[in-house]
mmCIF file with all atom_site columns, C-alpha atoms in Angstrom:
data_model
loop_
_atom_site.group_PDB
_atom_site.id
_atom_site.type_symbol
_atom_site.label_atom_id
_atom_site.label_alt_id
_atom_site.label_comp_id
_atom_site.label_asym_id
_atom_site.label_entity_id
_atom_site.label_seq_id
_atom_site.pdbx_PDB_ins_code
_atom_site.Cartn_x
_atom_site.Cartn_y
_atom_site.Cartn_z
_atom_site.occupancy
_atom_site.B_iso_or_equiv
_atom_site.pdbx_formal_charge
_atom_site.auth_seq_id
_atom_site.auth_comp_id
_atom_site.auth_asym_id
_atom_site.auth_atom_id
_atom_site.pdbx_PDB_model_num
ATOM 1   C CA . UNK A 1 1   ? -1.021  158.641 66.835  1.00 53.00 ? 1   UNK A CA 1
ATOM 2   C CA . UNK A 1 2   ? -2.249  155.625 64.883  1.00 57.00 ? 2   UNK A CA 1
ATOM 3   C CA . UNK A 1 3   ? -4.400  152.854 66.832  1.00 66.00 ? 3   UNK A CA 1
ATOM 4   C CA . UNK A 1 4   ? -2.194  149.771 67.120  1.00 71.00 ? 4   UNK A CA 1
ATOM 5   C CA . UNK A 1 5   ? -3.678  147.135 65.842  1.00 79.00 ? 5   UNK A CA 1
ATOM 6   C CA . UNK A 1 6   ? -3.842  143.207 67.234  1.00 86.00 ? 6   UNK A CA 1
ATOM 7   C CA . UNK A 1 7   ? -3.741  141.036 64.647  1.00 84.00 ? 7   UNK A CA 1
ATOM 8   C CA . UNK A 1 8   ? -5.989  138.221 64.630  1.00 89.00 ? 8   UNK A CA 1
ATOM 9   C CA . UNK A 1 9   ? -6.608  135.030 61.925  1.00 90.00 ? 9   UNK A CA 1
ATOM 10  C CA . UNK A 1 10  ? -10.615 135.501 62.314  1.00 87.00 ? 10  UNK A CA 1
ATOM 11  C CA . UNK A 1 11  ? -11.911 137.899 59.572  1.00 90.00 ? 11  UNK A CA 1
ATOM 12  C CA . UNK A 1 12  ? -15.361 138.117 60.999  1.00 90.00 ? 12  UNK A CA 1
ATOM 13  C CA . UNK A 1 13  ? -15.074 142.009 62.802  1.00 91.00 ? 13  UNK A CA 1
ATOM 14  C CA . UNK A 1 14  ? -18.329 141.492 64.926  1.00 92.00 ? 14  UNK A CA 1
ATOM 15  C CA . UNK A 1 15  ? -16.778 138.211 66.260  1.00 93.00 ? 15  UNK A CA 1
ATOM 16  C CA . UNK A 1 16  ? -13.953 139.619 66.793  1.00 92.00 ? 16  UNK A CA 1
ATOM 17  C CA . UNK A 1 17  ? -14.870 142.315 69.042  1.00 91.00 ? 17  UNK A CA 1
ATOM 18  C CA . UNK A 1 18  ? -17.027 139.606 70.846  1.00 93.00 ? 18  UNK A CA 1
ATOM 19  C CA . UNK A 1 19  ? -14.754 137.656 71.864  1.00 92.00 ? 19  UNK A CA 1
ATOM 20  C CA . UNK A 1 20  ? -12.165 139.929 72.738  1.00 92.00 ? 20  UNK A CA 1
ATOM 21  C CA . UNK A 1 21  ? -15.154 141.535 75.038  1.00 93.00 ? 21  UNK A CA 1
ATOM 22  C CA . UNK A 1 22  ? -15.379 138.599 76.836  1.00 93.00 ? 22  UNK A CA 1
ATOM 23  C CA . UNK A 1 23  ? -11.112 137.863 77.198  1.00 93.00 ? 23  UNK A CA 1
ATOM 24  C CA . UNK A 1 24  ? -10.902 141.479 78.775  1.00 92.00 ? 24  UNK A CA 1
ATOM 25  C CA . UNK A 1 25  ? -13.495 140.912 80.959  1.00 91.00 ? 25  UNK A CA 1
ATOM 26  C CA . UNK A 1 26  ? -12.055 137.722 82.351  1.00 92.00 ? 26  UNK A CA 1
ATOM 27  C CA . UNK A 1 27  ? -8.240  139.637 81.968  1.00 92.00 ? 27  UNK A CA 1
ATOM 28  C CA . UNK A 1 28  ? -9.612  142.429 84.240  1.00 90.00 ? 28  UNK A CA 1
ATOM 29  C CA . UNK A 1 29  ? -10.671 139.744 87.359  1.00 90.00 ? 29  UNK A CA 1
ATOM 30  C CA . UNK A 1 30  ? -7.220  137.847 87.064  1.00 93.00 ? 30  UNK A CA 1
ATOM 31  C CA . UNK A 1 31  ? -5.383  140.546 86.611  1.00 91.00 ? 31  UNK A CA 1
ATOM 32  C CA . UNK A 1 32  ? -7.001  142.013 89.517  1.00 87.00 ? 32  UNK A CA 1
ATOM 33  C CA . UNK A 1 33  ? -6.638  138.889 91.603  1.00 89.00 ? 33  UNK A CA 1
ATOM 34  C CA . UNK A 1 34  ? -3.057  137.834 90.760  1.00 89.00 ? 34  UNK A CA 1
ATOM 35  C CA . UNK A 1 35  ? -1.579  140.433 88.795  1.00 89.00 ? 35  UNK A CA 1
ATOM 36  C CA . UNK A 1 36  ? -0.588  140.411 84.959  1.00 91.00 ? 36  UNK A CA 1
ATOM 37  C CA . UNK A 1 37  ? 2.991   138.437 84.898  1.00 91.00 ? 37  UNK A CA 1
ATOM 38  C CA . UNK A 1 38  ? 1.445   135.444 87.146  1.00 93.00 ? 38  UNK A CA 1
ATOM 39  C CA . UNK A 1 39  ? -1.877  134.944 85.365  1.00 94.00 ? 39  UNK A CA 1
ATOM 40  C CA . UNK A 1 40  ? -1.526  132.692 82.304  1.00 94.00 ? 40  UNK A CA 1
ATOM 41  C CA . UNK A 1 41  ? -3.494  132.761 78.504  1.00 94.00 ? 41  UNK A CA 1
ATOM 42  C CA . UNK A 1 42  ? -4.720  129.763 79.827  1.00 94.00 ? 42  UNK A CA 1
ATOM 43  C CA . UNK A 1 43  ? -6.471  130.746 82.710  1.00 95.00 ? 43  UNK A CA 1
ATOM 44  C CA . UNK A 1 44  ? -7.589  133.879 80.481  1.00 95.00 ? 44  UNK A CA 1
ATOM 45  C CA . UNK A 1 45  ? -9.183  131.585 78.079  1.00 95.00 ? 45  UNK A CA 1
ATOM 46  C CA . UNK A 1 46  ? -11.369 129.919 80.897  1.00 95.00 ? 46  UNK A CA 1
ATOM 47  C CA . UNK A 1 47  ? -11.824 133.112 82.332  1.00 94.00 ? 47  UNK A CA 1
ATOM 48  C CA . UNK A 1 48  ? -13.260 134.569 78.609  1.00 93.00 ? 48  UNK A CA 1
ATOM 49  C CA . UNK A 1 49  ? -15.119 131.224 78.309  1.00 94.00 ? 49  UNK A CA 1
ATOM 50  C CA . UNK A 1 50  ? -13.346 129.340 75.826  1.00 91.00 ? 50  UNK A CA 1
ATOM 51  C CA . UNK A 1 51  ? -10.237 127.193 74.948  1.00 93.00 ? 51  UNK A CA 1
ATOM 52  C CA . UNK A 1 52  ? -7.046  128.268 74.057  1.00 94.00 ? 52  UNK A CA 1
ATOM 53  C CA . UNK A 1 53  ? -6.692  127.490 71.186  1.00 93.00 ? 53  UNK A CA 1
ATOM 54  C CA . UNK A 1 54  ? -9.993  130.043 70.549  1.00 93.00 ? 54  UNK A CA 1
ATOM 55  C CA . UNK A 1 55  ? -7.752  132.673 72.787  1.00 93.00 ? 55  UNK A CA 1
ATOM 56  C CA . UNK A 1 56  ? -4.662  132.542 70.120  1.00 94.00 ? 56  UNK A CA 1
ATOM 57  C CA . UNK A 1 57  ? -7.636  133.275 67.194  1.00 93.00 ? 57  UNK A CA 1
ATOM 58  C CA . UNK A 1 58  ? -7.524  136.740 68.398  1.00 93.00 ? 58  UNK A CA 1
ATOM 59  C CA . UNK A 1 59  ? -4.568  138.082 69.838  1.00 91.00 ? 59  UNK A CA 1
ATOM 60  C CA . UNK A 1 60  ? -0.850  136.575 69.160  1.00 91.00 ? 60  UNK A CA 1
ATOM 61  C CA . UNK A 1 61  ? 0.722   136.813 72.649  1.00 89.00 ? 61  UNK A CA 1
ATOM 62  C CA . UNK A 1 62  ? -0.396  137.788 76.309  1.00 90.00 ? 62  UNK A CA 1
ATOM 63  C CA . UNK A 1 63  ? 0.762   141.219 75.993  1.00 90.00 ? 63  UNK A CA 1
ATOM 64  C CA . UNK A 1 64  ? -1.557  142.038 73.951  1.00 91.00 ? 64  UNK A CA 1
ATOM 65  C CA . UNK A 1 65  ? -4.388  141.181 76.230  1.00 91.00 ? 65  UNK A CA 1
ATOM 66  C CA . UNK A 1 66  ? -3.024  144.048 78.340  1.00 90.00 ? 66  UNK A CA 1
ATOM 67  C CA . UNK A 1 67  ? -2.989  146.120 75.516  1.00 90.00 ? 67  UNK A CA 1
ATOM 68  C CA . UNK A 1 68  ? -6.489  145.186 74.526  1.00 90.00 ? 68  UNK A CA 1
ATOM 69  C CA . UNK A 1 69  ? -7.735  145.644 78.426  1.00 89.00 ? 69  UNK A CA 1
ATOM 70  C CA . UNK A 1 70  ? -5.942  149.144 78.524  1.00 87.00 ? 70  UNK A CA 1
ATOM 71  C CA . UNK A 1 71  ? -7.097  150.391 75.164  1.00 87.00 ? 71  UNK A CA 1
ATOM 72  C CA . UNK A 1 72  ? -10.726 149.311 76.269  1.00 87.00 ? 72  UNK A CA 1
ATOM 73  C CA . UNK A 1 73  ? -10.689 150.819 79.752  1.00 86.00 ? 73  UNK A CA 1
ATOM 74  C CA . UNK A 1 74  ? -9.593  154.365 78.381  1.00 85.00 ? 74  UNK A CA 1
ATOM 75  C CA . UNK A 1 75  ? -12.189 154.040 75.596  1.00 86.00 ? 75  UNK A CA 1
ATOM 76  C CA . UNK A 1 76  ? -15.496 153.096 77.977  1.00 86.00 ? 76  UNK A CA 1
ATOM 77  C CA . UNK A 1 77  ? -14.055 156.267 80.388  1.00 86.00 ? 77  UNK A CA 1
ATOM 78  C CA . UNK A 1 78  ? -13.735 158.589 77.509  1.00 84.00 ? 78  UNK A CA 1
ATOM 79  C CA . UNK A 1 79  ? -16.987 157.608 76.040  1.00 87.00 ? 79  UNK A CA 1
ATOM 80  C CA . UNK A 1 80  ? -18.858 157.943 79.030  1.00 85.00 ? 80  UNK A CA 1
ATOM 81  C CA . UNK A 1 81  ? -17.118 161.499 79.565  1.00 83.00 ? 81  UNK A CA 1
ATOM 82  C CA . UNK A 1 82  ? -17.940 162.373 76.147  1.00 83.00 ? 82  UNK A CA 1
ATOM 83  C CA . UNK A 1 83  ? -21.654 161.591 76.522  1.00 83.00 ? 83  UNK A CA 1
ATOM 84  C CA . UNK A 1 84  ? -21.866 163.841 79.785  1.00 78.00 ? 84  UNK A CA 1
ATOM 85  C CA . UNK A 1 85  ? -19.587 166.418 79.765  1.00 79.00 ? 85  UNK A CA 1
ATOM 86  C CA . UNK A 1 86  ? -20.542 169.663 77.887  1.00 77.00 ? 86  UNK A CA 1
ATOM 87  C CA . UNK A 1 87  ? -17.497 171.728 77.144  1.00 75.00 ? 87  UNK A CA 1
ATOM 88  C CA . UNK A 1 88  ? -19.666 174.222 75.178  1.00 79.00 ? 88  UNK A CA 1
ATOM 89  C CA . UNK A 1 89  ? -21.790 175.578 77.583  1.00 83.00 ? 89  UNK A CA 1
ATOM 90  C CA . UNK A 1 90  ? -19.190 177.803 79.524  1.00 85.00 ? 90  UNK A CA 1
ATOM 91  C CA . UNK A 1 91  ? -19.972 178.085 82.700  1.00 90.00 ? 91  UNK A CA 1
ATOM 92  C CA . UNK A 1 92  ? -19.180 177.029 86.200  1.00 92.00 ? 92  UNK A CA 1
ATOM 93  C CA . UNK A 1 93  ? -21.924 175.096 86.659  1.00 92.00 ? 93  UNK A CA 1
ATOM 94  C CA . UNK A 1 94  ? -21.237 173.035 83.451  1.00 91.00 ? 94  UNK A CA 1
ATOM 95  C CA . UNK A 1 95  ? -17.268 172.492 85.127  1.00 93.00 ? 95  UNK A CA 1
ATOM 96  C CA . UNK A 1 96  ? -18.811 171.262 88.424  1.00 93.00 ? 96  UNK A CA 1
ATOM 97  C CA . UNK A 1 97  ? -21.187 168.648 86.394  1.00 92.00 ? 97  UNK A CA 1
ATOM 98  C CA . UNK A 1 98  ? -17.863 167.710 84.281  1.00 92.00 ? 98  UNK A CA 1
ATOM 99  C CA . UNK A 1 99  ? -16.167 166.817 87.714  1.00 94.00 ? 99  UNK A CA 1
ATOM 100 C CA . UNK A 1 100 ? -18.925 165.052 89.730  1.00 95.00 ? 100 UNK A CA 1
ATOM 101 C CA . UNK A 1 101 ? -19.693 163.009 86.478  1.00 93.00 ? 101 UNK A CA 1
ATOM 102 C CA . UNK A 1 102 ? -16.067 162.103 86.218  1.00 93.00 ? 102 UNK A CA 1
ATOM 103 C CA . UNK A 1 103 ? -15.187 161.078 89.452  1.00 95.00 ? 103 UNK A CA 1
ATOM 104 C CA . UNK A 1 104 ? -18.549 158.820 89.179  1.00 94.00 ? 104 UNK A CA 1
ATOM 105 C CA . UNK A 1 105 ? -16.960 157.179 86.278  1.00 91.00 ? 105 UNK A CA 1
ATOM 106 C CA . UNK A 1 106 ? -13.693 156.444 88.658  1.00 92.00 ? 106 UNK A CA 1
ATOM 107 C CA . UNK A 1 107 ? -16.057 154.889 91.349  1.00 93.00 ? 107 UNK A CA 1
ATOM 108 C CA . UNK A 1 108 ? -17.666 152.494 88.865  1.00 91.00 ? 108 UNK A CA 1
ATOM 109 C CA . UNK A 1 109 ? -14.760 151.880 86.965  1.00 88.00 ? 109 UNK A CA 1
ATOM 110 C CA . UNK A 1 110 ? -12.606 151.331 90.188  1.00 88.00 ? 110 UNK A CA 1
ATOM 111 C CA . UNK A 1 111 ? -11.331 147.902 89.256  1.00 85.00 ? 111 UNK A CA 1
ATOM 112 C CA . UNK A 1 112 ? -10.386 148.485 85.987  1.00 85.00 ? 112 UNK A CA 1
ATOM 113 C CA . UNK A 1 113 ? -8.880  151.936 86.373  1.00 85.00 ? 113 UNK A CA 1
ATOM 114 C CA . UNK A 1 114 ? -6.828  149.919 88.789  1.00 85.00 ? 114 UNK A CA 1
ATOM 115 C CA . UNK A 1 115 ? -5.643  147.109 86.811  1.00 85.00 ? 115 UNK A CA 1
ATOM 116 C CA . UNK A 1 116 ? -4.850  149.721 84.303  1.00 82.00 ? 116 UNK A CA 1
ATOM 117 C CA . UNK A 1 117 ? -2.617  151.536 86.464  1.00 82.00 ? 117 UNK A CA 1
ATOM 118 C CA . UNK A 1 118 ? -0.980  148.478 88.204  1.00 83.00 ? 118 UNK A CA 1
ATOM 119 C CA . UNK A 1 119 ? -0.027  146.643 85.160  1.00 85.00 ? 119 UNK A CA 1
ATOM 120 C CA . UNK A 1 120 ? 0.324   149.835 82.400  1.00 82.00 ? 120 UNK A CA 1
ATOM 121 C CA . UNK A 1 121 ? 4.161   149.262 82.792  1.00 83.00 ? 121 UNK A CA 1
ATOM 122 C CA . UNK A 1 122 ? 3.986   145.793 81.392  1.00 84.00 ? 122 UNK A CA 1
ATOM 123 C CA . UNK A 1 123 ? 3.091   147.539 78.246  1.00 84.00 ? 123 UNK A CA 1
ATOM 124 C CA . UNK A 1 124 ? 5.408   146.821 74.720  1.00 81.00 ? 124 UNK A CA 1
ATOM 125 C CA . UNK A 1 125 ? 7.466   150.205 74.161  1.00 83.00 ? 125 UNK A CA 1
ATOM 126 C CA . UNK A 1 126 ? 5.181   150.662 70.656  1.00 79.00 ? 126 UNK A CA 1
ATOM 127 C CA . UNK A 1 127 ? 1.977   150.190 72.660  1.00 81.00 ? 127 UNK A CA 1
ATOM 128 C CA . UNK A 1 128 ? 2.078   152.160 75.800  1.00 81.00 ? 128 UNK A CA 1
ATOM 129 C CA . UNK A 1 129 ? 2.926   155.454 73.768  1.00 84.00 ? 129 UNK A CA 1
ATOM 130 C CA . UNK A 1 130 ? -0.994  155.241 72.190  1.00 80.00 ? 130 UNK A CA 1
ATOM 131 C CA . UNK A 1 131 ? -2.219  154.251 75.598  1.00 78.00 ? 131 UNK A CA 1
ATOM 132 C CA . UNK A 1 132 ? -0.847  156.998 77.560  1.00 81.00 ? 132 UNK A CA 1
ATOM 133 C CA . UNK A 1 133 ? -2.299  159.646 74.981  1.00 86.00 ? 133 UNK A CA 1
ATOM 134 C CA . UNK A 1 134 ? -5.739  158.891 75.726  1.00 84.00 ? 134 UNK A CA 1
ATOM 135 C CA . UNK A 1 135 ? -5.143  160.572 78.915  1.00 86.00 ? 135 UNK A CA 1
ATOM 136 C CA . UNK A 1 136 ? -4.408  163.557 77.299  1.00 89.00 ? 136 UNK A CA 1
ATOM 137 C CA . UNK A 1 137 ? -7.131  163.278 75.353  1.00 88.00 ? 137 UNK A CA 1
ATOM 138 C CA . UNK A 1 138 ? -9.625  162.995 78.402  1.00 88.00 ? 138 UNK A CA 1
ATOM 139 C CA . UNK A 1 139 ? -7.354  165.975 80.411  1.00 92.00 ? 139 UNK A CA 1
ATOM 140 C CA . UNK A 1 140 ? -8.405  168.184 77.441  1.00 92.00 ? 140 UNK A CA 1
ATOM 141 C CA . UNK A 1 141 ? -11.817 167.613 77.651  1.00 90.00 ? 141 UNK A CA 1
ATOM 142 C CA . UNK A 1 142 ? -11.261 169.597 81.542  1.00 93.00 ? 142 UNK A CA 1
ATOM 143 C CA . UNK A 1 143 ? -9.530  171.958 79.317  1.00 94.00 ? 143 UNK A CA 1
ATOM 144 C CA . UNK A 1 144 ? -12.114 172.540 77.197  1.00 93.00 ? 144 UNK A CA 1
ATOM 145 C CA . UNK A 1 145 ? -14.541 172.897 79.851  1.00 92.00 ? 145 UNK A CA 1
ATOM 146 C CA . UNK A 1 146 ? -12.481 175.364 81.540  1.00 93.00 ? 146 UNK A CA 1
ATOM 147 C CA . UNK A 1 147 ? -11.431 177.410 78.114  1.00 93.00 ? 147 UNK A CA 1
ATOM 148 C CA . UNK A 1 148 ? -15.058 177.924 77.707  1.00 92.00 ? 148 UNK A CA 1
ATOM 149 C CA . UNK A 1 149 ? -15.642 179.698 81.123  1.00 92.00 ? 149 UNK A CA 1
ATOM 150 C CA . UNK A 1 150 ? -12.693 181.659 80.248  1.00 92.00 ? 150 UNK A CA 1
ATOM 151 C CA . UNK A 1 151 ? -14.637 182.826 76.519  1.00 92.00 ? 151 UNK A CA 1
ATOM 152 C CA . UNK A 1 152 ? -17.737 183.345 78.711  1.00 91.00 ? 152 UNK A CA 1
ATOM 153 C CA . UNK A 1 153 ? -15.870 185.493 81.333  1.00 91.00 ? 153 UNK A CA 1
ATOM 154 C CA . UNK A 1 154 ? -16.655 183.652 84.196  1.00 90.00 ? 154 UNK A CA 1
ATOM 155 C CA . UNK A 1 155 ? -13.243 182.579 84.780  1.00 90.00 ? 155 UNK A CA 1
ATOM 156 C CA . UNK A 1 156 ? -9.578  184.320 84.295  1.00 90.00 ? 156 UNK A CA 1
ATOM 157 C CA . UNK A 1 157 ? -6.564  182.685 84.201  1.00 90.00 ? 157 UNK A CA 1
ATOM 158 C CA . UNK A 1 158 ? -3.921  181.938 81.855  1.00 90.00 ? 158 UNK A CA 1
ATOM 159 C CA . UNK A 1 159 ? -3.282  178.757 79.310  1.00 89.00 ? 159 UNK A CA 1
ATOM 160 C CA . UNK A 1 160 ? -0.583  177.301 81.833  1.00 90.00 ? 160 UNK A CA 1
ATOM 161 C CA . UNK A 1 161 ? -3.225  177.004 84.945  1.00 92.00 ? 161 UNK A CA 1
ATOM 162 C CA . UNK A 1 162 ? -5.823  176.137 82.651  1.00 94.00 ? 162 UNK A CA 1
ATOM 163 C CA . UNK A 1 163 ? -3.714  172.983 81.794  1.00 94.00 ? 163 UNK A CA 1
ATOM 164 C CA . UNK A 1 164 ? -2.586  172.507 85.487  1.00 94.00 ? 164 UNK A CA 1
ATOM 165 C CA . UNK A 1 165 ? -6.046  172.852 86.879  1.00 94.00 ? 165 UNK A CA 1
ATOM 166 C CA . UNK A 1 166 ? -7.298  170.078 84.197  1.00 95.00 ? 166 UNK A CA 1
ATOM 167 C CA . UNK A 1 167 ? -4.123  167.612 85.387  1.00 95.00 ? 167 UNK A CA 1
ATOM 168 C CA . UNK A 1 168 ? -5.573  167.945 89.109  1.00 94.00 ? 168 UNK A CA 1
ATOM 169 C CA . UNK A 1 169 ? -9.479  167.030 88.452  1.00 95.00 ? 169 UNK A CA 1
ATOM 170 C CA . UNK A 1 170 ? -8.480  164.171 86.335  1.00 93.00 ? 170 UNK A CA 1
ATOM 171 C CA . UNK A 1 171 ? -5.885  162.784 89.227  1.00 93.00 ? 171 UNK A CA 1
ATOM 172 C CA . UNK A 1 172 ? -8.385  164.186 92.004  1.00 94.00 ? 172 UNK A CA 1
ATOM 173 C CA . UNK A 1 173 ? -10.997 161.571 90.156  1.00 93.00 ? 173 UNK A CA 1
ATOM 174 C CA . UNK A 1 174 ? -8.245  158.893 90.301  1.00 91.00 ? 174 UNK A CA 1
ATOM 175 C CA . UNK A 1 175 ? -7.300  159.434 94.051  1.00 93.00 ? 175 UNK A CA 1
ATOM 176 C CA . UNK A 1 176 ? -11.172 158.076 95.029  1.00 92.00 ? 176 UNK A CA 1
ATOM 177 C CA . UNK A 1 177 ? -10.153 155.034 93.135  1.00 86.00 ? 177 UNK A CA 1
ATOM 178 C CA . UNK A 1 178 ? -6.835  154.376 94.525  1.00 89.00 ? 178 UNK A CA 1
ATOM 179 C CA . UNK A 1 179 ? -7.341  155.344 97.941  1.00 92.00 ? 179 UNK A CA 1
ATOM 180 C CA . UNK A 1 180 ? -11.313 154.282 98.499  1.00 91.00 ? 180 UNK A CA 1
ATOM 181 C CA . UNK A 1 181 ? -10.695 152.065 100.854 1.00 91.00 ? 181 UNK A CA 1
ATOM 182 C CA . UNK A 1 182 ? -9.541  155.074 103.084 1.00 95.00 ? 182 UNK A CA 1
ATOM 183 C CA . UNK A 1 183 ? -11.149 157.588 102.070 1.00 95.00 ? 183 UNK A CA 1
ATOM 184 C CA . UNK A 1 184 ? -14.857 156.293 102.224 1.00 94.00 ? 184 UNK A CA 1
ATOM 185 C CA . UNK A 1 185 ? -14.517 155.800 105.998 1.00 95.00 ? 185 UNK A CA 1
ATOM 186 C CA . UNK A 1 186 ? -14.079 160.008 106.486 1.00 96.00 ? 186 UNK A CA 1
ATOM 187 C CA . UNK A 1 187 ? -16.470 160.816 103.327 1.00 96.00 ? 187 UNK A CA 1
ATOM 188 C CA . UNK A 1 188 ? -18.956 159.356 101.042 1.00 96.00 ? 188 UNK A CA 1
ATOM 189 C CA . UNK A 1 189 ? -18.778 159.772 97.629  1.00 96.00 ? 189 UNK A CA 1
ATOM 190 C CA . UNK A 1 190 ? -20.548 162.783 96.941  1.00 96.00 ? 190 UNK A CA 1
ATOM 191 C CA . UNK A 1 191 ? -18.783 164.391 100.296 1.00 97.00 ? 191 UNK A CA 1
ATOM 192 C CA . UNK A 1 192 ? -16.154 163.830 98.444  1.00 97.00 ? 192 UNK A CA 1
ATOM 193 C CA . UNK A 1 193 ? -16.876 165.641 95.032  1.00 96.00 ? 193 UNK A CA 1
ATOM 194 C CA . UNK A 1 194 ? -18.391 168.549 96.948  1.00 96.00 ? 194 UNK A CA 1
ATOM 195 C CA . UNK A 1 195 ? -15.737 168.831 99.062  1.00 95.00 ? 195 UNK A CA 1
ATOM 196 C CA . UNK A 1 196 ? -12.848 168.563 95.882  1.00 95.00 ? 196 UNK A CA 1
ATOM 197 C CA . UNK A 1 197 ? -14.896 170.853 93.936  1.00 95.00 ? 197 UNK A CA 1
ATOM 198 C CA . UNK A 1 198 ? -15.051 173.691 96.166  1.00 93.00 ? 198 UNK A CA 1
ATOM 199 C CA . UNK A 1 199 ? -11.453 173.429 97.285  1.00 91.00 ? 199 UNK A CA 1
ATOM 200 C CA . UNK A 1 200 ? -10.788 173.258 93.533  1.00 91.00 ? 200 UNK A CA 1
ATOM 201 C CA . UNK A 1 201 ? -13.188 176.477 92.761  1.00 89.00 ? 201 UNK A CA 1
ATOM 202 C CA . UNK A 1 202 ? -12.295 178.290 95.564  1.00 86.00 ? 202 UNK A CA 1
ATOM 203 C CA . UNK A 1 203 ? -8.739  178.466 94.299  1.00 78.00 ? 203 UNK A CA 1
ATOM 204 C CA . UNK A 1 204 ? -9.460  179.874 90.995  1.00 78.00 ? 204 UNK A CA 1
ATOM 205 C CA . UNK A 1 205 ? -12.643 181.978 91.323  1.00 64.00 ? 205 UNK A CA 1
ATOM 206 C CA . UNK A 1 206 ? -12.980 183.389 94.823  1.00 50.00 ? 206 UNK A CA 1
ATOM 207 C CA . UNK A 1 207 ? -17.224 183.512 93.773  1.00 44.00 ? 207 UNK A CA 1
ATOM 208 C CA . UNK A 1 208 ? -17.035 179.671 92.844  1.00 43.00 ? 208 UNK A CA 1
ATOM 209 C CA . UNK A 1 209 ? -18.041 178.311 95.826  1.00 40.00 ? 209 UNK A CA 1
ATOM 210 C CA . UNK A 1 210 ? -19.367 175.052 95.612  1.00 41.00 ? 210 UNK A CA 1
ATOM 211 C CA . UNK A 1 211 ? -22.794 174.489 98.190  1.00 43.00 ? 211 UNK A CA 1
ATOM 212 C CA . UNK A 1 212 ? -22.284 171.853 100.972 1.00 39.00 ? 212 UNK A CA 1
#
């Protein structure tokens, strides 16, 4: 699916991406304070550090300061996953890396995986399409990870659990995130992964067994 793009009146790329830096940045906090519908361009400007006029320079409406916070949120996850996770290596210590380094990302990322999935339905119906497929892109890199234990013979199963088993790391990673405030009173954080992992392992590869 082709990136949809924001127009914008500057031609200058590198200023472009700078100042729509600093508008998400400011879009995450409001958002995250008062939601998406109540928080205005105007306070988004401030927020970003500049007028509004400057704001309307690089995006034509609000929504596509959601779109832009979104698109940016799934990008810095996937590129951190991308830069950590080795889905050739093929083994089941290279799937328990995948996962702790993962659910790291949601524990940094908290806010803005948050925002994200608070305000996602605000979307336009041609923009929330391309969002949503970059998770599928990031569920295949679990995939991948797991397809290559599978070549390697340390794991068997078939393509349907393979894709199942992917879908539950990547919303396992999400539930620290959502539910953190709960959670982190029984566990800490790597409690947490240890304890998902093996429970995860132990159910498709009875040897699997994650240390405590």
């Amino acid at each position: 699916m082709k990136k949809r793009e924001v127009p914008a009146s500057v031609k200058d790329e590198r200023l472009i991406k700078k100042r729509r830096d600093q508008m998400i940045k400011g879009a995450v906090t409001l958002f995250k304070e008062k939601g998406f519908h109540r928080t205005t361009t105007r306070e988004i400007a401030k927020a970003a550090g500049f007028s509004i006029g400057t704001l309307y320079e690089y995006i034509r409406k609000k929504e596509d300061v959601l779109y832009l916070v979104c698109d940016s949120i799934y990008d810095q996850v996937r590129d951190r996953m991308q830069q950590d996770i080795d889905t050739n290596q093929g083994s089941i210590e290279s799937l328990k890396l995948a996962i702790a380094h993962y659910f790291r990302v949601m524990d940094e990322m908290q806010a803005e995986v948050l925002v994200m999935y608070q305000e996602a339905k605000s979307l336009s119906k041609d923009a929330l399409p391309y969002v949503l497929k970059k998770e599928f892109e990031m569920v295949a890199m679990f995939e991948s990870v797991i397809l290559g234990c599978i070549e390697t013979g340390e794991l068997q199963l078939e393509k349907r659990e393979v894709n199942l088993i992917a879908h539950n790391i990547y919303v396992q990673g999400q539930m620290w995130g959502f539910r953190r405030w709960a959670l982190q009173k029984l566990y800490t954080l790597d409690e947490y992964i240890g304890l998902q992992t093996s429970l995860l392992l132990k159910g498709i590869h009875k040897e699997a067994i994650v240390e405590k």
